[in-house]
Amino acid sequence: MEAQAQEEVVARDRRADALGDFNVLPDETVCSILDLLSPRDVARLACVSSVMYILCNEEPLWMNLCLSKENRQFQYKGSWKRTTLHGLEGVRKSDEPSRKPLHFDGFNSMFLYRRLYRCYTRLDGFAFDQGNVERKSDISFEEFFDQYDAQKPVLVSGLADNWLARKTWTPEQLLVKYGDTPFRISQKSANKISMKLEDYVSYIQQQHDEDPLYIFDDKFGEVAPDLLKDYSVPHLFPDDYFDVLDSDQRPPFRWLIIGPERSGASWHVDPALTSAWNTLLCGRKRWALYPPGRVPLGVTVHVNDEDGDVDIETPSSLQWWLDFYPLLADEDKPIECTQLPGETIYVPTGWWHCVLNLETTVAVTQNYVNSKNFEFVCLDMAPGYQHKGVCRAGLLAISEEVFEKNQKLSSSELTRKKKRVKIDELMEESSCEIATNGESDMEFSYDINFLTMFLDKERDHYNALWSTSNCIGQRELRDWLWKLWIGKPGLRDIIWKGACIALNTNKWSTCMEELCAFHNISPPADEEKFPVGTGSNPVYLVGDNVVKIFVEDGLEASLHALGTELEFYSLMQKSDCTLKNHVPNILASGIVLLKDGTYKIMPWDGKGVPDIIAKHRTMVLGTFTDHEYPFGIWSKKQFEYRKAGMSLEELAKAGGHSNIWPYIITKRCKGKIFAELRDALSWEEVTNLASFLGKQLRDLHVLPVTPLNDLSYLHMEKTMEMGHDNGFMENLNEKINLPAASKVFFTILNRKKKDVSSRLMKWGYPIPSALIEKVHEYLPKDFVELHSLFKNEEGLFEVRNCCSWIHTDIMDDNIHLEQWHVDSYDAGIVNSGDMNGSSKGKEISWRPSYIYDFSNMSLGDPILDMIPIHLDIFRGDLQLLKLLLEGYGLPFGRRKSSDDGCKVRQISYLAMCYCIIHEENILGAIFGMWKELRTAKSWEEVEETMWGDLNKYL
């Protein structure tokens, strides 16, 4: 009887009672839910039942909880639960797990068992053959370029024979010299973490993780520069077109890799479709590769149809080899090899690859762009989404509709349509999934001409959402291609092809040439056919002229950009301010229409509504069609209000596709922009620039604003739903008498505030998620409370008029400087020790001459103009900010304490609020440059660091 009772106890399944309603969920789902909880909640939940205790004490769970914390450096404490709880506020030392874990019978989980098995798997017992990747021991550059580059992988020995790293890059030797050096760790969390090398080596000796952490550091050359001297780029890979960019602009391209047994890189295609070489210095690696477009079994590709963002769902490299590889038929297996110390593997553009470390390894790898993959890199950054799916998933990504429309696809390809999953705008989800079966016999041409067939012709670089998966930003892309065009004239044929893919350069260059012919401007030279700089619209320097085509954000935004600029120029020319001496003269302006391959050009001075615009079916004509400048500043403010309520996706869709573009032609100025001269200027020259900007801002901000008449205001009030819902104003006992301009301004600010959380979440890293959660607590209930209130003679509250003309975009590429000469003996004017050079007794210096690009003109708080200047031009230098304020000469605003019940805020708070709700990713720039602020506990901490000094001067 006792034996029978024991059998009954052993056989009892405790899962149903222990999990309650959660019993209907599989263990994998329950574990996924636990991943979403905080460490404290998981610890509490472990006390609920025996099964919850087991699930809540899984090491992979605590590993995820630990790594999900904010960016930081940490030390492994022997287990992930101890590591997570160590240093947690409110956790005493006695609270940390110290006793032996409990054990329960009557519960079995294949999911947990497989995970445990992977944690303790040893790979030294697995037999791997040499593989079938081609091996070369003596290969010339010519042979590599002709037979392998951008075509197929190859494993080359002997390239590292003369490297110092070949002898010294072992964990033991690196530990001696770099033990205290923190290196970046690779793991699936978006948070960036690092470990000192001595802590990491201790971790790999203790850990039993199914997917161990490994060092994958793209900044190792900064924290340990001597490591760069230990190796050199092999002679097979001499070119890297990204090297024309400054180090802080170019995307990550080289990595130090250190990983223990079982670690590795799961299935992926290298960023931007670049090619890569990887040299192993210590240990053994197992590689698996598939050609472009061949999605490995177990892998799912997601391509967002709004911005083209690519996300890969894949098992860990160890899990793939254990669970998926055995399911493959011989003909479906990947190309494989085992890499040994001293060997270099080449991975071509677009190839899928997966790496598993068979033992502790040390390696170095670099990605690069050359003539063979340049067009693919440009394709990867082109707007749209279908071509990105095709690049990674081949014909699986092509929809039935595309097949039906495209007659260039072969009949053999058409027979396999049923195996493909659609990836088009008809998908209900925000992203689309691509099937994962291999289809080894599918014909697929990884040819640039074939791939460009799937570009979205309706989307343009200048008005499409930018994918967060792109390796560089839009400005950086334009800057990169421009620098290549100027710096590598021998490569202009291929650069032009790539730029046509990424920027649609051919269309805009043709448009520019038509404008030049219409206005009798000499045809552009070869170097003038390429758009310049990093601006948001195509801009060309042609002889003594600057031709700008307004494209960004679609037709309506472009019309308001030009209309407001023309209105501002007209007002400025009628005034006596000195700013007009530092603004380039307008030579011509108008609208260009492309129809049936022919350009039609219509001059327009901003007055009246052109017929082509009045008849445009998608054009929304505003309240001000009877004004002198119907697309001037007040119409633009009404347009800004509509934009303020839109998400990033809605803004992109609102831009739409158009074949009508406004344009402006201005006089070209001599000299150079500040962005080109920044590093060459003396301190005195930079301080002169700060004072100059202060004086010009003062003239800009005191320029009379176009009045808003009562009838127009009533129309705007109806359209813009002016009011302050549940805001600060409702708490005042008396009404506030707001000027019309101020009321428009505050209404727009309050509308921007409503969607701020989702916008910041969309931008994501490096903006700390913890601060995003607190953003509405920090922002005011109503933006009117940020401005000085006072009682007028009638006893009514009024707000000081905060609206003036503002530029909003004074950055390093919108400031022009020219050379000037003074006698070297005139010490009262120039200090000869600070000059760039001398000629015949005269000192040469750079002085600011012009401010460009008034298309972003608006009405608003003058403080808004300080944000781009301080962040982009001054790079946060407080001394330069002080000089600007002294040159300005007038206070930006008054912040006096009040006895009227109105909360008075410091001006630093006002500036910080403007940064948060700005339509551009200002916070990304702040947290990108001031990395220490990523660990800030509050917005007040960020405010004090960035803008605290303003309170001393204003």
JSON list of N, CA and C in Angstrom, two decimals, residues 667-713:
[
{"chain": "A", "resi": 667, "resn": "LYS", "atom": "N", "xyz": [21.59, 84.17, -55.20]},
{"chain": "A", "resi": 667, "resn": "LYS", "atom": "CA", "xyz": [22.97, 84.46, -55.57]},
{"chain": "A", "resi": 667, "resn": "LYS", "atom": "C", "xyz": [23.91, 83.61, -54.73]},
{"chain": "A", "resi": 668, "resn": "ARG", "atom": "N", "xyz": [24.90, 83.02, -55.37]},
{"chain": "A", "resi": 668, "resn": "ARG", "atom": "CA", "xyz": [25.88, 82.20, -54.67]},
{"chain": "A", "resi": 668, "resn": "ARG", "atom": "C", "xyz": [26.91, 83.10, -53.99]},
{"chain": "A", "resi": 669, "resn": "CYS", "atom": "N", "xyz": [27.23, 82.77, -52.75]},
{"chain": "A", "resi": 669, "resn": "CYS", "atom": "CA", "xyz": [28.17, 83.59, -51.98]},
{"chain": "A", "resi": 669, "resn": "CYS", "atom": "C", "xyz": [29.57, 82.98, -52.02]},
{"chain": "A", "resi": 670, "resn": "LYS", "atom": "N", "xyz": [30.56, 83.83, -51.94]},
{"chain": "A", "resi": 670, "resn": "LYS", "atom": "CA", "xyz": [31.93, 83.36, -51.90]},
{"chain": "A", "resi": 670, "resn": "LYS", "atom": "C", "xyz": [32.26, 82.87, -50.49]},
{"chain": "A", "resi": 671, "resn": "GLY", "atom": "N", "xyz": [33.25, 82.01, -50.42]},
{"chain": "A", "resi": 671, "resn": "GLY", "atom": "CA", "xyz": [33.66, 81.49, -49.13]},
{"chain": "A", "resi": 671, "resn": "GLY", "atom": "C", "xyz": [33.22, 80.06, -48.91]},
{"chain": "A", "resi": 672, "resn": "LYS", "atom": "N", "xyz": [33.04, 79.69, -47.63]},
{"chain": "A", "resi": 672, "resn": "LYS", "atom": "CA", "xyz": [32.67, 78.32, -47.29]},
{"chain": "A", "resi": 672, "resn": "LYS", "atom": "C", "xyz": [31.66, 78.31, -46.16]},
{"chain": "A", "resi": 673, "resn": "ILE", "atom": "N", "xyz": [30.93, 77.19, -46.03]},
{"chain": "A", "resi": 673, "resn": "ILE", "atom": "CA", "xyz": [30.00, 77.07, -44.92]},
{"chain": "A", "resi": 673, "resn": "ILE", "atom": "C", "xyz": [30.77, 76.67, -43.67]},
{"chain": "A", "resi": 674, "resn": "PHE", "atom": "N", "xyz": [30.17, 76.96, -42.53]},
{"chain": "A", "resi": 674, "resn": "PHE", "atom": "CA", "xyz": [30.83, 76.71, -41.25]},
{"chain": "A", "resi": 674, "resn": "PHE", "atom": "C", "xyz": [31.14, 75.22, -41.06]},
{"chain": "A", "resi": 675, "resn": "ALA", "atom": "N", "xyz": [30.28, 74.33, -41.57]},
{"chain": "A", "resi": 675, "resn": "ALA", "atom": "CA", "xyz": [30.51, 72.90, -41.41]},
{"chain": "A", "resi": 675, "resn": "ALA", "atom": "C", "xyz": [31.85, 72.46, -42.00]},
{"chain": "A", "resi": 676, "resn": "GLU", "atom": "N", "xyz": [32.30, 73.12, -43.08]},
{"chain": "A", "resi": 676, "resn": "GLU", "atom": "CA", "xyz": [33.57, 72.77, -43.72]},
{"chain": "A", "resi": 676, "resn": "GLU", "atom": "C", "xyz": [34.76, 73.39, -42.99]},
{"chain": "A", "resi": 677, "resn": "LEU", "atom": "N", "xyz": [34.52, 74.45, -42.22]},
{"chain": "A", "resi": 677, "resn": "LEU", "atom": "CA", "xyz": [35.62, 75.19, -41.61]},
{"chain": "A", "resi": 677, "resn": "LEU", "atom": "C", "xyz": [35.76, 74.95, -40.11]},
{"chain": "A", "resi": 678, "resn": "ARG", "atom": "N", "xyz": [34.81, 74.28, -39.52]},
{"chain": "A", "resi": 678, "resn": "ARG", "atom": "CA", "xyz": [34.74, 74.18, -38.06]},
{"chain": "A", "resi": 678, "resn": "ARG", "atom": "C", "xyz": [36.09, 73.87, -37.42]},
{"chain": "A", "resi": 679, "resn": "ASP", "atom": "N", "xyz": [36.76, 72.83, -37.89]},
{"chain": "A", "resi": 679, "resn": "ASP", "atom": "CA", "xyz": [37.99, 72.38, -37.26]},
{"chain": "A", "resi": 679, "resn": "ASP", "atom": "C", "xyz": [39.20, 73.26, -37.58]},
{"chain": "A", "resi": 680, "resn": "ALA", "atom": "N", "xyz": [39.06, 74.11, -38.60]},
{"chain": "A", "resi": 680, "resn": "ALA", "atom": "CA", "xyz": [40.19, 74.95, -39.01]},
{"chain": "A", "resi": 680, "resn": "ALA", "atom": "C", "xyz": [40.15, 76.35, -38.41]},
{"chain": "A", "resi": 681, "resn": "LEU", "atom": "N", "xyz": [39.05, 76.74, -37.80]},
{"chain": "A", "resi": 681, "resn": "LEU", "atom": "CA", "xyz": [38.90, 78.10, -37.29]},
{"chain": "A", "resi": 681, "resn": "LEU", "atom": "C", "xyz": [39.61, 78.27, -35.95]},
{"chain": "A", "resi": 682, "resn": "SER", "atom": "N", "xyz": [40.13, 79.46, -35.75]},
{"chain": "A", "resi": 682, "resn": "SER", "atom": "CA", "xyz": [40.73, 79.79, -34.46]},
{"chain": "A", "resi": 682, "resn": "SER", "atom": "C", "xyz": [39.62, 80.11, -33.46]},
{"chain": "A", "resi": 683, "resn": "TRP", "atom": "N", "xyz": [39.98, 80.15, -32.18]},
{"chain": "A", "resi": 683, "resn": "TRP", "atom": "CA", "xyz": [39.00, 80.47, -31.16]},
{"chain": "A", "resi": 683, "resn": "TRP", "atom": "C", "xyz": [38.43, 81.87, -31.36]},
{"chain": "A", "resi": 684, "resn": "GLU", "atom": "N", "xyz": [39.28, 82.82, -31.77]},
{"chain": "A", "resi": 684, "resn": "GLU", "atom": "CA", "xyz": [38.80, 84.18, -31.98]},
{"chain": "A", "resi": 684, "resn": "GLU", "atom": "C", "xyz": [37.78, 84.23, -33.11]},
{"chain": "A", "resi": 685, "resn": "GLU", "atom": "N", "xyz": [38.02, 83.45, -34.15]},
{"chain": "A", "resi": 685, "resn": "GLU", "atom": "CA", "xyz": [37.08, 83.42, -35.28]},
{"chain": "A", "resi": 685, "resn": "GLU", "atom": "C", "xyz": [35.74, 82.83, -34.85]},
{"chain": "A", "resi": 686, "resn": "VAL", "atom": "N", "xyz": [35.77, 81.83, -34.01]},
{"chain": "A", "resi": 686, "resn": "VAL", "atom": "CA", "xyz": [34.54, 81.21, -33.53]},
{"chain": "A", "resi": 686, "resn": "VAL", "atom": "C", "xyz": [33.78, 82.16, -32.61]},
{"chain": "A", "resi": 687, "resn": "THR", "atom": "N", "xyz": [34.50, 82.87, -31.75]},
{"chain": "A", "resi": 687, "resn": "THR", "atom": "CA", "xyz": [33.83, 83.82, -30.86]},
{"chain": "A", "resi": 687, "resn": "THR", "atom": "C", "xyz": [33.22, 84.97, -31.66]},
{"chain": "A", "resi": 688, "resn": "ASN", "atom": "N", "xyz": [33.90, 85.39, -32.74]},
{"chain": "A", "resi": 688, "resn": "ASN", "atom": "CA", "xyz": [33.33, 86.42, -33.61]},
{"chain": "A", "resi": 688, "resn": "ASN", "atom": "C", "xyz": [32.02, 85.93, -34.22]},
{"chain": "A", "resi": 689, "resn": "LEU", "atom": "N", "xyz": [31.99, 84.65, -34.59]},
{"chain": "A", "resi": 689, "resn": "LEU", "atom": "CA", "xyz": [30.77, 84.07, -35.15]},
{"chain": "A", "resi": 689, "resn": "LEU", "atom": "C", "xyz": [29.64, 84.09, -34.12]},
{"chain": "A", "resi": 690, "resn": "ALA", "atom": "N", "xyz": [29.95, 83.77, -32.86]},
{"chain": "A", "resi": 690, "resn": "ALA", "atom": "CA", "xyz": [28.92, 83.77, -31.82]},
{"chain": "A", "resi": 690, "resn": "ALA", "atom": "C", "xyz": [28.32, 85.16, -31.64]},
{"chain": "A", "resi": 691, "resn": "SER", "atom": "N", "xyz": [29.18, 86.18, -31.62]},
{"chain": "A", "resi": 691, "resn": "SER", "atom": "CA", "xyz": [28.69, 87.56, -31.48]},
{"chain": "A", "resi": 691, "resn": "SER", "atom": "C", "xyz": [27.87, 87.97, -32.70]},
{"chain": "A", "resi": 692, "resn": "PHE", "atom": "N", "xyz": [28.33, 87.57, -33.88]},
{"chain": "A", "resi": 692, "resn": "PHE", "atom": "CA", "xyz": [27.62, 87.88, -35.13]},
{"chain": "A", "resi": 692, "resn": "PHE", "atom": "C", "xyz": [26.20, 87.28, -35.10]},
{"chain": "A", "resi": 693, "resn": "LEU", "atom": "N", "xyz": [26.11, 86.03, -34.69]},
{"chain": "A", "resi": 693, "resn": "LEU", "atom": "CA", "xyz": [24.81, 85.38, -34.64]},
{"chain": "A", "resi": 693, "resn": "LEU", "atom": "C", "xyz": [23.88, 86.06, -33.65]},
{"chain": "A", "resi": 694, "resn": "GLY", "atom": "N", "xyz": [24.43, 86.50, -32.52]},
{"chain": "A", "resi": 694, "resn": "GLY", "atom": "CA", "xyz": [23.61, 87.21, -31.55]},
{"chain": "A", "resi": 694, "resn": "GLY", "atom": "C", "xyz": [23.01, 88.48, -32.14]},
{"chain": "A", "resi": 695, "resn": "LYS", "atom": "N", "xyz": [23.81, 89.25, -32.88]},
{"chain": "A", "resi": 695, "resn": "LYS", "atom": "CA", "xyz": [23.33, 90.50, -33.48]},
{"chain": "A", "resi": 695, "resn": "LYS", "atom": "C", "xyz": [22.28, 90.23, -34.55]},
{"chain": "A", "resi": 696, "resn": "GLN", "atom": "N", "xyz": [22.51, 89.21, -35.39]},
{"chain": "A", "resi": 696, "resn": "GLN", "atom": "CA", "xyz": [21.56, 88.92, -36.46]},
{"chain": "A", "resi": 696, "resn": "GLN", "atom": "C", "xyz": [20.25, 88.35, -35.91]},
{"chain": "A", "resi": 697, "resn": "LEU", "atom": "N", "xyz": [20.34, 87.55, -34.85]},
{"chain": "A", "resi": 697, "resn": "LEU", "atom": "CA", "xyz": [19.11, 87.05, -34.23]},
{"chain": "A", "resi": 697, "resn": "LEU", "atom": "C", "xyz": [18.28, 88.20, -33.66]},
{"chain": "A", "resi": 698, "resn": "ARG", "atom": "N", "xyz": [18.97, 89.18, -33.07]},
{"chain": "A", "resi": 698, "resn": "ARG", "atom": "CA", "xyz": [18.25, 90.33, -32.52]},
{"chain": "A", "resi": 698, "resn": "ARG", "atom": "C", "xyz": [17.48, 91.04, -33.63]},
{"chain": "A", "resi": 699, "resn": "ASP", "atom": "N", "xyz": [18.13, 91.29, -34.77]},
{"chain": "A", "resi": 699, "resn": "ASP", "atom": "CA", "xyz": [17.45, 91.96, -35.88]},
{"chain": "A", "resi": 699, "resn": "ASP", "atom": "C", "xyz": [16.30, 91.12, -36.41]},
{"chain": "A", "resi": 700, "resn": "LEU", "atom": "N", "xyz": [16.50, 89.82, -36.43]},
{"chain": "A", "resi": 700, "resn": "LEU", "atom": "CA", "xyz": [15.43, 88.92, -36.91]},
{"chain": "A", "resi": 700, "resn": "LEU", "atom": "C", "xyz": [14.23, 88.98, -35.98]},
{"chain": "A", "resi": 701, "resn": "HIS", "atom": "N", "xyz": [14.47, 88.95, -34.69]},
{"chain": "A", "resi": 701, "resn": "HIS", "atom": "CA", "xyz": [13.37, 88.83, -33.72]},
{"chain": "A", "resi": 701, "resn": "HIS", "atom": "C", "xyz": [12.61, 90.14, -33.51]},
{"chain": "A", "resi": 702, "resn": "VAL", "atom": "N", "xyz": [13.21, 91.27, -33.85]},
{"chain": "A", "resi": 702, "resn": "VAL", "atom": "CA", "xyz": [12.48, 92.54, -33.70]},
{"chain": "A", "resi": 702, "resn": "VAL", "atom": "C", "xyz": [11.82, 92.96, -35.01]},
{"chain": "A", "resi": 703, "resn": "LEU", "atom": "N", "xyz": [11.99, 92.18, -36.08]},
{"chain": "A", "resi": 703, "resn": "LEU", "atom": "CA", "xyz": [11.34, 92.51, -37.35]},
{"chain": "A", "resi": 703, "resn": "LEU", "atom": "C", "xyz": [9.83, 92.42, -37.18]},
{"chain": "A", "resi": 704, "resn": "PRO", "atom": "N", "xyz": [9.08, 93.42, -37.63]},
{"chain": "A", "resi": 704, "resn": "PRO", "atom": "CA", "xyz": [7.62, 93.41, -37.45]},
{"chain": "A", "resi": 704, "resn": "PRO", "atom": "C", "xyz": [6.98, 92.15, -38.05]},
{"chain": "A", "resi": 705, "resn": "VAL", "atom": "N", "xyz": [6.02, 91.62, -37.32]},
{"chain": "A", "resi": 705, "resn": "VAL", "atom": "CA", "xyz": [5.30, 90.44, -37.77]},
{"chain": "A", "resi": 705, "resn": "VAL", "atom": "C", "xyz": [4.08, 90.85, -38.57]},
{"chain": "A", "resi": 706, "resn": "THR", "atom": "N", "xyz": [3.82, 90.14, -39.66]},
{"chain": "A", "resi": 706, "resn": "THR", "atom": "CA", "xyz": [2.62, 90.42, -40.45]},
{"chain": "A", "resi": 706, "resn": "THR", "atom": "C", "xyz": [1.39, 90.32, -39.56]},
{"chain": "A", "resi": 707, "resn": "PRO", "atom": "N", "xyz": [0.59, 91.38, -39.49]},
{"chain": "A", "resi": 707, "resn": "PRO", "atom": "CA", "xyz": [-0.57, 91.36, -38.57]},
{"chain": "A", "resi": 707, "resn": "PRO", "atom": "C", "xyz": [-1.60, 90.31, -38.99]},
{"chain": "A", "resi": 708, "resn": "LEU", "atom": "N", "xyz": [-2.32, 89.79, -38.00]},
{"chain": "A", "resi": 708, "resn": "LEU", "atom": "CA", "xyz": [-3.39, 88.83, -38.22]},
{"chain": "A", "resi": 708, "resn": "LEU", "atom": "C", "xyz": [-4.71, 89.56, -37.99]},
{"chain": "A", "resi": 709, "resn": "ASN", "atom": "N", "xyz": [-5.47, 89.81, -39.07]},
{"chain": "A", "resi": 709, "resn": "ASN", "atom": "CA", "xyz": [-6.70, 90.58, -38.90]},
{"chain": "A", "resi": 709, "resn": "ASN", "atom": "C", "xyz": [-7.79, 89.74, -38.23]},
{"chain": "A", "resi": 710, "resn": "ASP", "atom": "N", "xyz": [-8.79, 90.42, -37.71]},
{"chain": "A", "resi": 710, "resn": "ASP", "atom": "CA", "xyz": [-9.81, 89.75, -36.90]},
{"chain": "A", "resi": 710, "resn": "ASP", "atom": "C", "xyz": [-10.56, 88.68, -37.68]},
{"chain": "A", "resi": 711, "resn": "LEU", "atom": "N", "xyz": [-10.89, 88.95, -38.95]},
{"chain": "A", "resi": 711, "resn": "LEU", "atom": "CA", "xyz": [-11.65, 87.99, -39.74]},
{"chain": "A", "resi": 711, "resn": "LEU", "atom": "C", "xyz": [-10.84, 86.72, -39.97]},
{"chain": "A", "resi": 712, "resn": "SER", "atom": "N", "xyz": [-9.57, 86.88, -40.30]},
{"chain": "A", "resi": 712, "resn": "SER", "atom": "CA", "xyz": [-8.71, 85.71, -40.51]},
{"chain": "A", "resi": 712, "resn": "SER", "atom": "C", "xyz": [-8.55, 84.93, -39.22]},
{"chain": "A", "resi": 713, "resn": "TYR", "atom": "N", "xyz": [-8.46, 85.66, -38.11]},
{"chain": "A", "resi": 713, "resn": "TYR", "atom": "CA", "xyz": [-8.30, 84.98, -36.82]},
{"chain": "A", "resi": 713, "resn": "TYR", "atom": "C", "xyz": [-9.55, 84.16, -36.48]}
]
